[in-house]
Amino acid sequence: MGSLWHGFADMGAVTDNGPFVITRGEGVRIYDDVGHEYLDATAGLWFTNVGHGRREIAEAVAGQLSSIAHFSNFGDYSNDTLEALAERVAAMAPAAGAKVMFTSGGSDAVDTAVKLARRYWTEQGLPGKRIIVSRTKAYHGMHVGGTALAGIPLNREGYGPDFVPDTERIDWDDAKALLGLIERVGAENIAAFIAEPIIGAGGIYLPPEGYLREVRDICRDHDVLFIADEVVTGYGRIGHRHWFASTRFELDPDIITSAKGLTSGYVPMGAMIAAPHVAEPFFAGGTWWRHGYTYGGHAGAAAAAMANFDIIEREGLLDEATRLEGDLQRAFAPLADLDSVAEVRTGLGAVTAVQLADPSDAPAAVLRLRTLGVAGRAAGLGALQVSPSFVMTTDEVDTLAERFADALG
């Protein structure tokens, strides 16, 4: 103990107090190193859609690793499991004929999308289209590109003002702000607009009515690529039997970034999904896109994803995510009446935020939840995240909400 550097942590506090060590998980519960049980309020970190302890996925990965663990898919190399997964993901995507590039995770997928957007316009003879537009409150991973696009100021702090040139941010909930930026800097200079259908790490903010379609139409009208960052919402979390929020909202994105629910977190993996017209210049022959990752399309991860999708389809977990949308709204909305709660953001997908009236109380609230048998986290400025696995029952949602009420009341 003591050598591990945790992500997003005050390591002095972790060193003084010790880590919270998880040793196993089963369904929607996790267990620490002294045997205490906790309801997992966040599905790990948005990802354990099918729940913990799925032996079927572990066995699929073990079988793949014992056959061929991985081999680079650079050039013409591939493997049969990865080919099957690409076809399966492409069939889920909103655009028929989509192309899929696999990555090691969501941050990789975002950087891939940003590079593709700029390179696409170069192939179209418009190399001046370089600006990538993001939004306040946005989180797009922690690689260089995603950090530069972050709408959470603290995540950009300390790296210099021009961490990545040619990036702009607009207000997260104002479609007209995008139009204003386009008019100010010129569409001939803008490559893409990137948006999370539901803002995740920035505080769990649901899109205003009609907002997503409006920004999508603005992008289409001005030849700006629309990137839907579905690292959080992809693979079922949006509910209503949709694999992607882009389908539910009829966004017809040019590029989708995804990860998390792709394997339910059993093995790291992400994917960038490109609409046919974006991929076409690179599939026509004679053009190399010099981009890729050593572990992108890892065969063991592909096996995990295939088994994960098998479980979701066999057990009807897209329907369960829809049920959770209603359960979470019913159980958590009343918490808005507590003096310590400013508002509850809920009612869209298997996602809820309990916004504290005093954001500085969030770390202590997370610890109070832990003493009541809930493993949770804070997002944005004082929002407690609720994003359970799709296998959480209605009774377990009620128990989770009761424990939140106890911790906050």
Coordinates of C-alpha atoms in Angstrom, one line a residue:
M1 CA 0.0 0.0 0.0
G2 CA 1.1 3.6 -0.6
S3 CA 2.7 3.3 -4.1
L4 CA -0.5 3.7 -6.1
W5 CA -1.3 7.1 -7.6
H6 CA -5.0 7.5 -7.8
G7 CA -6.8 9.4 -10.5
F8 CA -8.7 12.6 -9.6
A9 CA -7.6 12.4 -6.0
D10 CA -6.0 14.4 -3.2
M11 CA -3.2 12.0 -2.7
G12 CA -2.3 13.5 0.6
A13 CA -5.7 12.7 2.0
V14 CA -5.6 9.2 0.5
T15 CA -2.2 8.6 2.1
D16 CA -3.5 9.9 5.5
N17 CA -6.8 8.1 5.5
G18 CA -6.0 5.0 3.4
P19 CA -7.7 3.8 0.3
F20 CA -11.2 2.4 0.0
V21 CA -10.3 -1.1 -1.2
I22 CA -12.9 -3.1 -3.1
T23 CA -12.3 -6.8 -3.4
R24 CA -15.3 -8.2 -5.2
G25 CA -18.7 -7.3 -6.8
E26 CA -21.9 -9.2 -7.4
G27 CA -24.9 -7.7 -9.3
V28 CA -25.4 -4.1 -8.0
R29 CA -23.3 -4.7 -4.8
I30 CA -19.6 -4.4 -4.1
Y31 CA -17.7 -5.5 -1.0
D32 CA -14.6 -4.0 0.6
D33 CA -11.6 -5.7 2.1
V34 CA -13.2 -6.1 5.5
G35 CA -16.4 -7.6 4.1
H36 CA -18.8 -4.6 4.2
E37 CA -21.4 -4.5 1.5
Y38 CA -22.4 -1.4 -0.5
L39 CA -25.0 -0.7 -3.2
D40 CA -23.1 0.6 -6.2
A41 CA -24.9 3.8 -7.1
T42 CA -22.7 4.6 -10.1
A43 CA -22.2 1.3 -11.9
G44 CA -18.4 1.7 -11.3
L45 CA -18.0 4.8 -13.3
W46 CA -21.1 4.7 -15.6
F47 CA -20.0 1.4 -17.1
T48 CA -21.1 -1.8 -15.3
N49 CA -24.4 -1.9 -17.3
V50 CA -24.9 -5.7 -16.8
G51 CA -23.8 -5.7 -13.1
H52 CA -20.7 -7.1 -11.4
G53 CA -19.5 -10.7 -11.3
R54 CA -20.7 -11.9 -14.7
R55 CA -18.8 -15.1 -15.1
E56 CA -20.0 -15.4 -18.7
I57 CA -17.9 -12.4 -19.6
A58 CA -14.9 -13.6 -17.7
E59 CA -15.1 -17.0 -19.4
A60 CA -15.5 -15.4 -22.8
V61 CA -12.3 -13.3 -22.2
A62 CA -10.4 -16.3 -20.8
G63 CA -11.4 -18.4 -23.9
Q64 CA -10.2 -15.6 -26.2
L65 CA -6.9 -15.1 -24.3
S66 CA -6.1 -18.8 -24.5
S67 CA -6.7 -18.7 -28.2
I68 CA -5.1 -15.4 -29.2
A69 CA -5.0 -12.6 -26.7
H70 CA -4.3 -9.8 -29.1
F71 CA -2.5 -8.9 -32.3
S72 CA -2.2 -5.4 -33.8
N73 CA -4.9 -4.5 -36.3
F74 CA -2.6 -2.1 -38.1
G75 CA -2.5 -2.6 -41.8
D76 CA -4.5 -5.6 -42.9
Y77 CA -4.2 -7.5 -39.6
S78 CA -7.4 -8.4 -37.8
N79 CA -9.0 -11.2 -35.8
D80 CA -12.4 -13.0 -36.1
T81 CA -13.8 -11.8 -32.8
L82 CA -13.0 -8.1 -33.6
E83 CA -14.5 -8.4 -37.1
A84 CA -17.7 -9.8 -35.6
L85 CA -17.8 -7.0 -33.0
A86 CA -17.3 -4.3 -35.6
E87 CA -20.3 -5.6 -37.6
R88 CA -22.4 -5.7 -34.4
V89 CA -21.5 -2.2 -33.3
A90 CA -22.0 -0.8 -36.8
A91 CA -25.5 -2.4 -36.9
M92 CA -26.4 -0.6 -33.6
A93 CA -25.2 2.8 -34.9
P94 CA -27.7 5.4 -36.2
A95 CA -26.1 5.5 -39.7
A96 CA -26.3 2.4 -42.0
G97 CA -22.9 1.5 -43.3
A98 CA -21.0 3.1 -40.4
K99 CA -17.3 2.3 -39.9
V100 CA -15.9 1.5 -36.4
M101 CA -12.4 2.1 -35.1
F102 CA -11.7 0.6 -31.7
T103 CA -9.6 2.2 -29.1
S104 CA -8.5 1.6 -25.5
G105 CA -11.1 3.7 -23.9
G106 CA -13.2 6.9 -24.1
S107 CA -10.4 9.4 -24.0
D108 CA -8.8 7.6 -27.0
A109 CA -12.1 7.7 -28.8
V110 CA -12.4 11.5 -28.3
D111 CA -8.9 12.2 -29.5
T112 CA -9.6 9.9 -32.5
A113 CA -12.8 11.8 -33.4
V114 CA -11.1 15.2 -33.1
K115 CA -8.2 14.1 -35.3
L116 CA -10.6 12.5 -37.8
A117 CA -12.7 15.7 -38.0
R118 CA -9.7 17.8 -38.9
R119 CA -8.3 15.3 -41.3
Y120 CA -11.6 14.8 -43.0
W121 CA -11.8 18.4 -44.0
T122 CA -8.2 18.3 -45.2
E123 CA -9.2 15.4 -47.5
Q124 CA -12.1 17.6 -48.7
G125 CA -9.7 20.3 -49.7
L126 CA -10.6 22.6 -46.7
P127 CA -7.6 22.4 -44.4
G128 CA -8.6 25.7 -42.7
K129 CA -11.5 24.0 -41.0
R130 CA -9.7 23.2 -37.8
I131 CA -11.6 24.6 -34.8
I132 CA -13.3 22.1 -32.5
V133 CA -16.2 23.6 -30.5
S134 CA -17.3 22.2 -27.2
R135 CA -19.5 23.4 -24.3
T136 CA -19.2 24.7 -20.8
K137 CA -19.6 21.9 -18.2
A138 CA -18.4 19.4 -20.8
Y139 CA -16.1 16.4 -20.1
H140 CA -14.5 14.7 -23.0
G141 CA -11.8 12.5 -21.3
M142 CA -8.4 13.4 -20.1
H143 CA -6.1 13.0 -23.1
V144 CA -4.7 16.1 -24.7
G145 CA -7.6 16.7 -27.0
G146 CA -10.3 16.0 -24.4
T147 CA -8.5 18.2 -21.8
A148 CA -8.4 21.1 -24.2
L149 CA -12.1 20.7 -24.9
A150 CA -13.1 20.4 -21.3
G151 CA -15.8 22.7 -20.1
I152 CA -14.8 22.1 -16.5
P153 CA -12.2 24.8 -15.9
L154 CA -10.3 22.9 -13.1
N155 CA -9.6 20.1 -15.6
R156 CA -7.7 22.5 -17.9
E157 CA -5.9 24.4 -15.1
G158 CA -2.1 24.4 -15.0
Y159 CA -1.4 23.3 -18.6
G160 CA -1.1 26.6 -20.2
P161 CA -3.6 28.7 -22.2
D162 CA -3.0 27.1 -25.6
F163 CA -2.9 23.4 -24.6
V164 CA -4.4 22.6 -28.0
P165 CA -4.9 25.5 -30.4
D166 CA -8.1 26.0 -32.3
T167 CA -10.6 25.0 -29.7
E168 CA -13.7 27.1 -28.6
R169 CA -16.3 26.7 -25.9
I170 CA -19.9 27.9 -25.8
D171 CA -22.6 27.9 -23.1
W172 CA -23.9 24.3 -22.7
D173 CA -27.6 25.0 -23.0
D174 CA -27.8 27.8 -25.7
A175 CA -28.0 26.6 -29.3
K176 CA -28.0 30.2 -30.5
A177 CA -24.5 30.5 -29.0
L178 CA -23.2 28.0 -31.5
L179 CA -24.8 29.9 -34.3
G180 CA -23.3 33.1 -33.0
L181 CA -19.8 31.5 -32.9
I182 CA -20.1 30.3 -36.4
E183 CA -21.1 33.8 -37.6
R184 CA -18.2 35.3 -35.6
V185 CA -15.3 33.0 -36.6
G186 CA -16.7 31.7 -39.9
A187 CA -17.9 28.2 -40.8
E188 CA -14.9 27.9 -43.1
N189 CA -12.7 27.7 -39.9
I190 CA -14.8 25.2 -37.9
A191 CA -14.3 21.5 -38.2
A192 CA -16.7 20.1 -35.7
F193 CA -19.0 20.6 -32.7
I194 CA -18.8 18.0 -29.9
A195 CA -21.5 17.4 -27.4
E196 CA -22.6 14.9 -24.8
P197 CA -26.3 14.2 -25.1
I198 CA -26.4 14.1 -21.3
I199 CA -23.5 16.0 -19.6
G200 CA -21.9 13.5 -17.3
A201 CA -18.9 14.3 -15.2
G202 CA -19.7 18.0 -15.5
G203 CA -22.7 17.5 -13.1
I204 CA -25.2 15.4 -15.0
Y205 CA -27.3 18.0 -16.9
L206 CA -30.1 16.9 -19.1
P207 CA -30.5 18.6 -22.5
P208 CA -33.1 21.4 -22.7
E209 CA -36.1 20.4 -24.8
G210 CA -35.2 20.5 -28.5
Y211 CA -31.6 21.6 -27.9
L212 CA -29.8 18.6 -29.4
R213 CA -31.8 18.7 -32.6
E214 CA -31.3 22.5 -32.9
V215 CA -27.5 22.3 -32.6
R216 CA -27.5 19.3 -35.0
D217 CA -29.4 21.3 -37.6
I218 CA -27.1 24.3 -37.2
C219 CA -24.1 22.0 -37.8
R220 CA -25.8 20.5 -40.9
D221 CA -26.7 23.9 -42.3
H222 CA -23.1 25.2 -41.9
D223 CA -21.1 22.2 -42.9
V224 CA -19.8 21.6 -39.4
L225 CA -19.3 18.0 -38.3
F226 CA -21.5 16.9 -35.4
I227 CA -19.7 14.6 -32.9
A228 CA -21.9 12.9 -30.3
D229 CA -19.8 12.0 -27.3
E230 CA -21.7 8.9 -26.1
V231 CA -19.0 7.5 -23.8
V232 CA -21.6 7.7 -21.0
T233 CA -24.9 7.4 -22.9
G234 CA -23.9 4.7 -25.4
Y235 CA -24.9 1.0 -25.3
G236 CA -28.3 1.4 -23.6
R237 CA -28.1 3.9 -20.7
I238 CA -30.4 6.3 -22.6
G239 CA -33.3 3.8 -22.3
H240 CA -36.3 3.3 -24.6
R241 CA -34.7 0.3 -26.3
H242 CA -32.1 2.5 -27.9
W243 CA -28.4 1.6 -28.0
F244 CA -27.4 5.3 -28.5
A245 CA -28.9 8.6 -27.4
S246 CA -28.2 9.7 -31.0
T247 CA -31.0 7.3 -32.1
R248 CA -33.4 8.4 -29.4
F249 CA -33.0 12.0 -30.3
E250 CA -32.7 11.4 -34.1
L251 CA -29.4 13.3 -34.2
D252 CA -27.8 11.6 -37.2
P253 CA -24.3 12.4 -36.0
D254 CA -21.3 12.4 -38.2
I255 CA -19.1 10.8 -35.6
I256 CA -19.9 9.0 -32.3
T257 CA -17.4 8.4 -29.5
S258 CA -18.2 5.5 -27.1
A259 CA -16.6 3.3 -24.4
K260 CA -17.8 2.3 -20.9
G261 CA -20.9 0.2 -21.6
L262 CA -19.2 -1.3 -24.6
T263 CA -17.7 -4.0 -22.4
S264 CA -19.5 -3.0 -19.1
G265 CA -16.1 -2.2 -17.9
Y266 CA -14.9 -5.8 -17.7
V267 CA -12.0 -5.0 -20.0
P268 CA -10.9 -1.5 -21.2
M269 CA -12.2 -0.7 -24.7
G270 CA -13.6 2.3 -26.6
A271 CA -14.9 2.9 -30.2
M272 CA -15.1 5.7 -32.6
I273 CA -18.0 5.3 -35.0
A274 CA -17.9 7.3 -38.3
A275 CA -20.9 7.8 -40.7
P276 CA -20.2 6.5 -44.2
H277 CA -19.6 9.9 -45.7
V278 CA -16.9 10.7 -43.1
A279 CA -15.1 7.4 -43.7
E280 CA -15.4 7.4 -47.5
P281 CA -12.2 9.4 -48.3
F282 CA -10.2 6.9 -46.3
F283 CA -11.9 3.8 -47.8
A284 CA -11.7 4.9 -51.4
G285 CA -8.2 3.7 -51.8
G286 CA -4.8 5.3 -51.8
T287 CA -5.2 7.4 -48.6
W288 CA -3.6 6.4 -45.3
W289 CA -4.9 7.8 -42.0
R290 CA -1.8 7.4 -39.8
H291 CA -3.6 6.9 -36.5
G292 CA -4.3 3.9 -34.3
Y293 CA -3.5 2.4 -30.9
T294 CA -1.5 -0.7 -30.0
Y295 CA -4.3 -2.1 -27.9
G296 CA -7.1 -0.7 -30.0
G297 CA -9.4 -3.6 -30.9
H298 CA -7.8 -5.9 -28.3
A299 CA -9.2 -9.4 -29.0
G300 CA -9.8 -10.1 -25.3
A301 CA -11.8 -6.9 -25.0
A302 CA -13.7 -7.7 -28.1
A303 CA -14.7 -11.0 -26.6
A304 CA -15.9 -9.2 -23.5
A305 CA -18.0 -6.8 -25.6
M306 CA -19.6 -9.6 -27.5
A307 CA -20.5 -11.4 -24.3
N308 CA -21.7 -8.2 -22.8
F309 CA -24.1 -7.6 -25.7
D310 CA -25.3 -11.2 -25.5
I311 CA -26.4 -10.6 -21.9
I312 CA -28.0 -7.3 -22.6
E313 CA -30.1 -8.7 -25.5
R314 CA -30.9 -12.0 -23.8
E315 CA -32.0 -10.4 -20.5
G316 CA -33.8 -7.5 -22.1
L317 CA -31.6 -5.0 -20.3
L318 CA -32.5 -2.2 -22.7
D319 CA -36.0 -2.5 -21.4
E320 CA -34.7 -2.5 -17.8
A321 CA -32.8 0.8 -18.5
T322 CA -36.2 2.2 -19.5
R323 CA -37.8 1.0 -16.3
L324 CA -34.9 2.5 -14.4
E325 CA -35.6 5.9 -16.0
G326 CA -39.1 5.9 -14.3
D327 CA -37.9 4.3 -11.1
L328 CA -35.2 6.8 -10.5
Q329 CA -37.5 9.7 -11.2
R330 CA -40.2 8.4 -8.9
A331 CA -37.8 7.5 -6.0
F332 CA -35.3 10.4 -6.2
A333 CA -37.5 13.4 -7.2
P334 CA -38.9 13.8 -3.7
L335 CA -35.3 14.4 -2.4
A336 CA -35.6 17.9 -3.8
D337 CA -37.8 18.8 -0.8
L338 CA -34.8 18.3 1.6
D339 CA -33.2 21.6 2.8
S340 CA -29.7 20.2 1.8
V341 CA -30.8 19.6 -1.8
A342 CA -31.1 22.3 -4.5
E343 CA -32.6 20.2 -7.2
V344 CA -32.9 16.7 -8.6
R345 CA -32.1 16.2 -12.3
T346 CA -33.8 13.1 -13.5
G347 CA -36.3 11.6 -16.0
L348 CA -34.0 10.9 -19.0
G349 CA -32.3 7.5 -19.2
A350 CA -30.8 5.5 -16.3
V351 CA -29.3 8.7 -14.9
T352 CA -30.0 11.1 -12.0
A353 CA -28.2 13.9 -10.2
V354 CA -28.9 15.0 -6.7
Q355 CA -27.6 18.6 -6.6
L356 CA -26.6 19.7 -3.2
A357 CA -27.5 23.2 -2.0
D358 CA -24.0 23.5 -0.6
P359 CA -21.6 22.0 -3.2
S360 CA -18.7 22.0 -0.6
D361 CA -20.6 19.3 1.3
A362 CA -20.3 16.8 -1.5
P363 CA -17.2 15.0 -0.3
A364 CA -18.7 14.6 3.2
A365 CA -22.0 13.5 1.7
V366 CA -20.2 10.7 -0.3
L367 CA -18.6 9.5 3.0
R368 CA -22.0 9.6 4.8
L369 CA -23.5 7.5 2.0
R370 CA -20.6 5.0 2.4
T371 CA -21.4 4.6 6.2
L372 CA -25.0 3.8 5.1
G373 CA -23.9 1.1 2.6
V374 CA -23.8 3.1 -0.6
A375 CA -20.7 3.5 -2.9
G376 CA -21.2 6.8 -4.8
R377 CA -19.4 9.9 -6.0
A378 CA -19.8 13.6 -6.7
A379 CA -19.8 15.1 -10.2
G380 CA -19.5 18.7 -11.3
L381 CA -20.1 21.2 -8.5
G382 CA -21.8 19.3 -5.8
A383 CA -24.0 16.8 -7.7
L384 CA -24.3 13.3 -6.4
Q385 CA -24.2 10.9 -9.3
V386 CA -26.8 8.1 -9.6
S387 CA -26.3 5.8 -12.6
P388 CA -26.9 2.2 -11.6
S389 CA -26.4 -1.0 -13.4
F390 CA -29.4 -2.0 -15.5
V391 CA -30.0 -5.0 -13.3
M392 CA -30.9 -2.9 -10.3
T393 CA -34.4 -3.7 -9.2
T394 CA -37.2 -1.3 -8.3
D395 CA -36.9 -2.3 -4.7
E396 CA -33.1 -1.7 -4.8
V397 CA -33.7 1.8 -6.3
D398 CA -36.1 2.6 -3.4
T399 CA -33.5 1.4 -0.9
L400 CA -30.8 3.5 -2.6
A401 CA -33.1 6.6 -2.5
E402 CA -33.9 6.0 1.2
R403 CA -30.2 5.9 2.0
F404 CA -29.6 9.1 0.1
A405 CA -32.4 10.7 2.1
D406 CA -30.8 9.5 5.3
A407 CA -27.4 10.8 4.3
L408 CA -28.7 14.2 3.3
G409 CA -31.5 14.7 5.8

